[in-house]
PDB file of C-alpha atoms (C1' of nucleotides) in Angstrom:
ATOM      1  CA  UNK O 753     246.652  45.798 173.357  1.00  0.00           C
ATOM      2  CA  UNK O 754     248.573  42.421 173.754  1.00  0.00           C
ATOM      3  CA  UNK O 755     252.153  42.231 172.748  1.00  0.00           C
ATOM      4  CA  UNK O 756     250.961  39.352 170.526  1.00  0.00           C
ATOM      5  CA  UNK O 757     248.693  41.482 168.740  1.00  0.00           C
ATOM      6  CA  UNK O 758     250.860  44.374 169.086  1.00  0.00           C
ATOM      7  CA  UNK O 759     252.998  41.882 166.358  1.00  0.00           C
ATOM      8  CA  UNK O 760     250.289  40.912 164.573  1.00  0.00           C
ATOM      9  CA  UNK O 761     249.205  44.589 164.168  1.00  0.00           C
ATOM     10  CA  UNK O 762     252.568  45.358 162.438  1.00  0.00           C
ATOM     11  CA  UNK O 763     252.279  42.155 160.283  1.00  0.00           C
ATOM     12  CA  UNK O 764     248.954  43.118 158.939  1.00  0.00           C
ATOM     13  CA  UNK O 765     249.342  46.411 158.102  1.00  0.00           C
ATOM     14  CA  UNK O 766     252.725  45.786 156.390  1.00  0.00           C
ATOM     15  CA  UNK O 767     250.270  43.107 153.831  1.00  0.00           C
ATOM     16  CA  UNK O 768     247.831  45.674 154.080  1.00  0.00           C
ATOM     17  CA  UNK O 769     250.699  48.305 152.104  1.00  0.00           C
ATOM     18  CA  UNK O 770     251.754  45.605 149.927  1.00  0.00           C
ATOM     19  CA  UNK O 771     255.452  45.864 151.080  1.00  0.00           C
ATOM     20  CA  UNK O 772     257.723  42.432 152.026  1.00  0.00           C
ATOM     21  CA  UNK O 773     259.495  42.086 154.822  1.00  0.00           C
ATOM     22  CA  UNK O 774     262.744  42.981 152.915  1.00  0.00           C
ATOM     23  CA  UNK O 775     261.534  45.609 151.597  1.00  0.00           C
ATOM     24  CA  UNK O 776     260.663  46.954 155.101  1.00  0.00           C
ATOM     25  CA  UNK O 777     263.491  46.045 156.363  1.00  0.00           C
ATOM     26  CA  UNK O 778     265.499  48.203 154.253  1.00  0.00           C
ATOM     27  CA  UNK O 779     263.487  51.237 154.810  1.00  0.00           C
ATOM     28  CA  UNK O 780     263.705  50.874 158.272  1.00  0.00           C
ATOM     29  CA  UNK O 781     266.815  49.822 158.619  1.00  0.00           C
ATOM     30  CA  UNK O 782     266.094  46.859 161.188  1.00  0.00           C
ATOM     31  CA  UNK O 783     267.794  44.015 159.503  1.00  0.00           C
ATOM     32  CA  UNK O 784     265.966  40.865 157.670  1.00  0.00           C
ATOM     33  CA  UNK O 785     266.644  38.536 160.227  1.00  0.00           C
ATOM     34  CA  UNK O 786     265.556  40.624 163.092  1.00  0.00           C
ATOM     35  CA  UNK O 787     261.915  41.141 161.428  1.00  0.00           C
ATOM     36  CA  UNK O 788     261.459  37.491 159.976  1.00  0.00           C
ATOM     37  CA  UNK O 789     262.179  36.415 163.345  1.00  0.00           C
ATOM     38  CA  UNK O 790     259.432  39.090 165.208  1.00  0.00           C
ATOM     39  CA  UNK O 791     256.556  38.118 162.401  1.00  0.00           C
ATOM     40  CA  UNK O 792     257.001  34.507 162.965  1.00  0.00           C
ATOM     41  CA  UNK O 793     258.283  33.940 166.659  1.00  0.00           C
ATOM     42  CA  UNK O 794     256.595  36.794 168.504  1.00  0.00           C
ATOM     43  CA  UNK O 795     259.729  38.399 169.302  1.00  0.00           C
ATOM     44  CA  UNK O 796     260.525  40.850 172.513  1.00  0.00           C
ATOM     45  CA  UNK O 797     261.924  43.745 169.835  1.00  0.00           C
ATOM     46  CA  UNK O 798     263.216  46.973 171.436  1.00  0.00           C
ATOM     47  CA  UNK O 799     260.992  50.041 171.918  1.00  0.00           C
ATOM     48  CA  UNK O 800     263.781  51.798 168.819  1.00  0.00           C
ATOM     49  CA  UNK O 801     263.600  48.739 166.508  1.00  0.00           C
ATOM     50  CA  UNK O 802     259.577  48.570 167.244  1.00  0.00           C
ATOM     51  CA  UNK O 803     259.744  52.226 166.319  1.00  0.00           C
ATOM     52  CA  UNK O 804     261.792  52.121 163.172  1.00  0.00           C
ATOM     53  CA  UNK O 805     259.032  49.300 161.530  1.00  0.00           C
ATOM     54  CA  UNK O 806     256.150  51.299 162.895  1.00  0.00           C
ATOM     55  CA  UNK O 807     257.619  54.381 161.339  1.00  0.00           C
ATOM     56  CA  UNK O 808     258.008  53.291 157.730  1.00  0.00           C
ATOM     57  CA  UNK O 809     254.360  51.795 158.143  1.00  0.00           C
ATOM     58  CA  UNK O 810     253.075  55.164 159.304  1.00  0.00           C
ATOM     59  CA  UNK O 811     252.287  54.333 162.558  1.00  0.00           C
ATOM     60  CA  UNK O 812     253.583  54.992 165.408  1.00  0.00           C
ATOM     61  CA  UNK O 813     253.985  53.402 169.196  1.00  0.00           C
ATOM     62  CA  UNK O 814     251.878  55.061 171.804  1.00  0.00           C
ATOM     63  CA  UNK O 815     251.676  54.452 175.975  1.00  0.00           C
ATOM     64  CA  UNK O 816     248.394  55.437 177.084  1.00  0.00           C
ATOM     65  CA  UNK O 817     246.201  55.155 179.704  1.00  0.00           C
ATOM     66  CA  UNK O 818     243.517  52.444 180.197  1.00  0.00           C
ATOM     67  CA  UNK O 819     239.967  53.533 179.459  1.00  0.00           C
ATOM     68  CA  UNK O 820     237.856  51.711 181.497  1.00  0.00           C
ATOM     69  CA  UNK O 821     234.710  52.497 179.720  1.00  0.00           C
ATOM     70  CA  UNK O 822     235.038  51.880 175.962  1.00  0.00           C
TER      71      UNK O 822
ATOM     72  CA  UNK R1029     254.524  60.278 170.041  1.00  0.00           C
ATOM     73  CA  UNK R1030     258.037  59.875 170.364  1.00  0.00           C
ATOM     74  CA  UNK R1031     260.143  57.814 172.377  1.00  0.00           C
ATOM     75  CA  UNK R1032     261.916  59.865 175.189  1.00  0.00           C
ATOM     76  CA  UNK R1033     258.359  61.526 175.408  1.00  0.00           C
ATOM     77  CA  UNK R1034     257.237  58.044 175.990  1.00  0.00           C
ATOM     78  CA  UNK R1035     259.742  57.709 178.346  1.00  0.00           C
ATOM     79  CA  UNK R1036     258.612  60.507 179.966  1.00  0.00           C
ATOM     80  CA  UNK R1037     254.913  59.834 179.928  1.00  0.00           C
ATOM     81  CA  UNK R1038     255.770  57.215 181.965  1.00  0.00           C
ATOM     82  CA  UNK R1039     257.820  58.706 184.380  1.00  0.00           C
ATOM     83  CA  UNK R1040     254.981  61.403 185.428  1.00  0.00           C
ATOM     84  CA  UNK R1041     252.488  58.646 185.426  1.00  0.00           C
ATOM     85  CA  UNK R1042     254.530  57.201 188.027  1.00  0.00           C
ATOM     86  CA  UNK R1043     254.307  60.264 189.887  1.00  0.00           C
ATOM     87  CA  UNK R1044     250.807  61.299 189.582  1.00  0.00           C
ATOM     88  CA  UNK R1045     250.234  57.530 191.294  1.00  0.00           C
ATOM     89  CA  UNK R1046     252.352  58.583 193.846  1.00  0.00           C
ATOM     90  CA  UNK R1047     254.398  55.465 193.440  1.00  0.00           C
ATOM     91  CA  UNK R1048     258.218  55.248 193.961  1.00  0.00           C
ATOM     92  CA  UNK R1049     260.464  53.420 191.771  1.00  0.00           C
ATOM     93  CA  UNK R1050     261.146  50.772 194.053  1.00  0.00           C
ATOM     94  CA  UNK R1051     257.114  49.991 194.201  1.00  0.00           C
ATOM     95  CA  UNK R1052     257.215  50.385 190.236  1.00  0.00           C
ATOM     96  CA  UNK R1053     260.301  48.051 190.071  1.00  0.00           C
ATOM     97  CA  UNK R1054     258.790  45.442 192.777  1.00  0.00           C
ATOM     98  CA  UNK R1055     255.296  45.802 191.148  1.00  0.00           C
ATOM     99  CA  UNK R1056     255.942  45.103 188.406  1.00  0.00           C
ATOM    100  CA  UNK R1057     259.034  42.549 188.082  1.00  0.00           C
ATOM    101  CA  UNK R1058     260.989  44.883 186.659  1.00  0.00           C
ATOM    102  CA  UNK R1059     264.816  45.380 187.869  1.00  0.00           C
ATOM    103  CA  UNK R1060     264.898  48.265 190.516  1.00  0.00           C
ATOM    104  CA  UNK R1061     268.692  49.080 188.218  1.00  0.00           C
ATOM    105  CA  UNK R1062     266.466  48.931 185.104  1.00  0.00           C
ATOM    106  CA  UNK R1063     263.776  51.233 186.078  1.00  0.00           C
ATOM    107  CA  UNK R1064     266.004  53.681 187.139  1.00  0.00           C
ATOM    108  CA  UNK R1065     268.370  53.673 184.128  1.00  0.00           C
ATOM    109  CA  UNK R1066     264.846  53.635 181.808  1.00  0.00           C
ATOM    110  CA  UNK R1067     263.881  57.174 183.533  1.00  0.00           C
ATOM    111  CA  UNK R1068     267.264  58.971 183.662  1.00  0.00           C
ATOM    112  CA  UNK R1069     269.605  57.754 180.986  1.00  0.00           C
ATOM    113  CA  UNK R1070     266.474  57.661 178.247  1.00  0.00           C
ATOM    114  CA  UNK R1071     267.238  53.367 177.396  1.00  0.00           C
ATOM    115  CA  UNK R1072     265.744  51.227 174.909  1.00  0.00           C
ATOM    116  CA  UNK R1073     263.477  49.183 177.315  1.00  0.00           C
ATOM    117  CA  UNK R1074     261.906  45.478 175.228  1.00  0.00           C
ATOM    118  CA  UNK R1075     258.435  45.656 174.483  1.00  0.00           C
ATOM    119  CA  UNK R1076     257.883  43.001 177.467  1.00  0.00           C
ATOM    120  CA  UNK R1077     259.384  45.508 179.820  1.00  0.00           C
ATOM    121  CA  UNK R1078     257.762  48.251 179.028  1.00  0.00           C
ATOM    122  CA  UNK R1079     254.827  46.748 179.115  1.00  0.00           C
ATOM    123  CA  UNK R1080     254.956  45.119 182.604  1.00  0.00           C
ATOM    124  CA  UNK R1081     255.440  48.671 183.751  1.00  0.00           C
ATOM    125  CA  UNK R1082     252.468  50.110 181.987  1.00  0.00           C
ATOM    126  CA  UNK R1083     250.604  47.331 183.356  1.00  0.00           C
ATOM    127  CA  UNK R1084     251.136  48.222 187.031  1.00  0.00           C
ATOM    128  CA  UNK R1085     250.671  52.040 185.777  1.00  0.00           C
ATOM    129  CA  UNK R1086     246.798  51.277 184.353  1.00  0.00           C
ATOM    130  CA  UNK R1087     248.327  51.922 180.953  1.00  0.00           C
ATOM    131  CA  UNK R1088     248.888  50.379 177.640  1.00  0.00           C
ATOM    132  CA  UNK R1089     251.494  50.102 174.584  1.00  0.00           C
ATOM    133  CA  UNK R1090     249.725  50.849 171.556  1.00  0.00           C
ATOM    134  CA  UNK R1091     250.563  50.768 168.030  1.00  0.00           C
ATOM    135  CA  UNK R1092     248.133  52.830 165.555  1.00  0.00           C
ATOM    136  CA  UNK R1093     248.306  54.554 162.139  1.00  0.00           C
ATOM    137  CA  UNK R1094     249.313  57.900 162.445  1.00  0.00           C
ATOM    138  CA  UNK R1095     246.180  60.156 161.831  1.00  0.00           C
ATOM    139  CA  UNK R1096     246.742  62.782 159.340  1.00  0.00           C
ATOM    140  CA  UNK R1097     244.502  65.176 160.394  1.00  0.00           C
ATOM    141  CA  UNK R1098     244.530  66.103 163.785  1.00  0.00           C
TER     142      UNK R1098
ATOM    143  C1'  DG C 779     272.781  69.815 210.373  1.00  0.00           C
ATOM    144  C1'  DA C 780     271.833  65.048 211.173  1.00  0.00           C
ATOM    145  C1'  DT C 781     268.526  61.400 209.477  1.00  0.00           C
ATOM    146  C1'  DC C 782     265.705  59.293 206.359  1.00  0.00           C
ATOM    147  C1'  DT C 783     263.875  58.451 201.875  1.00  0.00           C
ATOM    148  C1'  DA C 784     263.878  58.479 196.918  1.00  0.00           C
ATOM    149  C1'  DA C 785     266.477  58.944 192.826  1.00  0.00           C
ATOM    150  C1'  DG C 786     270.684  58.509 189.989  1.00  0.00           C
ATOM    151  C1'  DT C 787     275.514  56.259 188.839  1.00  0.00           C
ATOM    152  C1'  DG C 788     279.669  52.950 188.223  1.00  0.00           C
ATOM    153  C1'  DC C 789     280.968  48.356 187.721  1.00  0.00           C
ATOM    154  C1'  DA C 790     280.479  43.562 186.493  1.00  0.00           C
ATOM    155  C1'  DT C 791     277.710  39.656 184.966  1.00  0.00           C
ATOM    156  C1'  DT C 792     274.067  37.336 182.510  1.00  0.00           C
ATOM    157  C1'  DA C 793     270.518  37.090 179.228  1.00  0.00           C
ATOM    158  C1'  DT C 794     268.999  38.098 174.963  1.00  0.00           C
ATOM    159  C1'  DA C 795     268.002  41.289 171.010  1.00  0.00           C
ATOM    160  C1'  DC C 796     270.190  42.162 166.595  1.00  0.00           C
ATOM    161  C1'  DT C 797     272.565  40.776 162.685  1.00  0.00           C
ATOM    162  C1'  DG C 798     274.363  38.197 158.363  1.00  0.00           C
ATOM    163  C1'  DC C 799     274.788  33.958 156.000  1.00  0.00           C
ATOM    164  C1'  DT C 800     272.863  29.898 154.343  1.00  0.00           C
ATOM    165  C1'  DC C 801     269.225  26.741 153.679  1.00  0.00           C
ATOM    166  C1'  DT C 802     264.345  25.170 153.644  1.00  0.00           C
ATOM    167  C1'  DA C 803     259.429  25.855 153.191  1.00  0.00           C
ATOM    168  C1'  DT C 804     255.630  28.175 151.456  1.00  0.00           C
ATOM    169  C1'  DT C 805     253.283  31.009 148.369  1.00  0.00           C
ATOM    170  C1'  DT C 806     252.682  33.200 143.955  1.00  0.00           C
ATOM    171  C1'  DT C 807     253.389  33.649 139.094  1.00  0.00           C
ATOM    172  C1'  DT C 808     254.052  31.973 134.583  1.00  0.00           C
TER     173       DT C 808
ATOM    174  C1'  DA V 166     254.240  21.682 137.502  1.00  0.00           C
ATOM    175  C1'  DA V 167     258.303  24.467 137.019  1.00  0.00           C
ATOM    176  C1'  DA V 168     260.218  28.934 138.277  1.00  0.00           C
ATOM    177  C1'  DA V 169     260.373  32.917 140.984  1.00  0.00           C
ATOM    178  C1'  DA V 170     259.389  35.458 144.950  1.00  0.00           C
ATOM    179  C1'  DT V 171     258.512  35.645 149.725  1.00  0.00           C
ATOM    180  C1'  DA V 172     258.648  33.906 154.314  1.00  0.00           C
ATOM    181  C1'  DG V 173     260.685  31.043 158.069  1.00  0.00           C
ATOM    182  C1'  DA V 174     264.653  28.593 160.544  1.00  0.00           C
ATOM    183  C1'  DG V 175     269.542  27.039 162.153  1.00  0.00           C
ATOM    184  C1'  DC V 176     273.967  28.697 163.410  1.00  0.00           C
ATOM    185  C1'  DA V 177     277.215  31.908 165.267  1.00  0.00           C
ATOM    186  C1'  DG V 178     279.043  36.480 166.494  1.00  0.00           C
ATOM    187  C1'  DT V 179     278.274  41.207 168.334  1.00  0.00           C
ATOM    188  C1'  DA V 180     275.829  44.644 170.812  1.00  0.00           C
ATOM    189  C1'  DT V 181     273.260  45.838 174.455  1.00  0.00           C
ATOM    190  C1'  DA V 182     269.179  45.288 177.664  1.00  0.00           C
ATOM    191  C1'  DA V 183     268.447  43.525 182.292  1.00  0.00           C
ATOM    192  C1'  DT V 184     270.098  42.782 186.726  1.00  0.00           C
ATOM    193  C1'  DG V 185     272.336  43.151 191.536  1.00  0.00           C
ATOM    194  C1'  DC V 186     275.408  45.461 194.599  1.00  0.00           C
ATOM    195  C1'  DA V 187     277.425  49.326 196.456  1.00  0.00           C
ATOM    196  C1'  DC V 188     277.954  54.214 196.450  1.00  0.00           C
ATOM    197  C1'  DT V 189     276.528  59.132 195.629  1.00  0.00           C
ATOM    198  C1'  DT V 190     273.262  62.818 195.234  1.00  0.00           C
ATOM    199  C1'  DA V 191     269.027  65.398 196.198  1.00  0.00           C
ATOM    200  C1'  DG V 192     264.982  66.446 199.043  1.00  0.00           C
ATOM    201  C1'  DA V 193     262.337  66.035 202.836  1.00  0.00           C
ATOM    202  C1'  DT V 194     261.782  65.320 208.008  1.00  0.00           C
ATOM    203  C1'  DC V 195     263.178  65.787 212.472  1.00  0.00           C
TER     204       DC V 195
END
DNA sequence: GATCTAAGTGCATTATACTGCTCTATTTTT
DNA sequence: AAAAATAGAGCAGTATAATGCACTTAGATC
């Protein structure tokens, strides 16, 4: 999974819930500024902010390994 | 899956390859000082960091809805 | 037990993620 | 098309991630 789409991921599903970004932002607790700037800029957020928005959207940030064969 | 477990995912992948830290940090472009302070002190690596690592480790960063049912 | 290798720590610097405030642009609703 | 809601951007300050260097610690090898 690209970062990029990593991003985009996050975006999508938040539409997907019908919640705004400030509404998500105060669940979460990452501030406005910090998630209008990762939807629209493609950001470099920490793994703890990444986790916060992931959390609310009930996801959650995994490390796997590669599988070669899909 | 949650972060220090993350964390520490990647730290026995590391090992399993039989890689160092120093081969992880050179691998991958990622400060020898920052590697090291990732595994011990538990840190709050960017997503662009730990991804170069995973990338060197055959692994990925995902982000996926949290499945209910197990 | 000395030597070598890998891992962890303290300190200082630099880069940048995070944040609020304000304003603009875009989209949606009436 | 005017109004309201939502999203994006500029500016500036604070917090902290990233980094190198030097030193210490822990384990393995000789």
């Amino acid at each position: 999974m690209h970062l990029d789409q990593l991003i985009i991921t996050l975006k999508h599903r938040r539409e997907e819930l019908g919640v705004t970004q400030e509404q998500l932002a105060d669940l979460s607790g990452v501030g406005l500024r910090t998630l209008k700037a990762l939807e629209s800029k493609k950001g470099n957020p920490t793994l703890v902010t990444l986790n916060k928005l992931a959390d609310v959207l009930g996801m959650e940030v995994k490390l796997v390994v590669k599988n070669i064969e899909l």
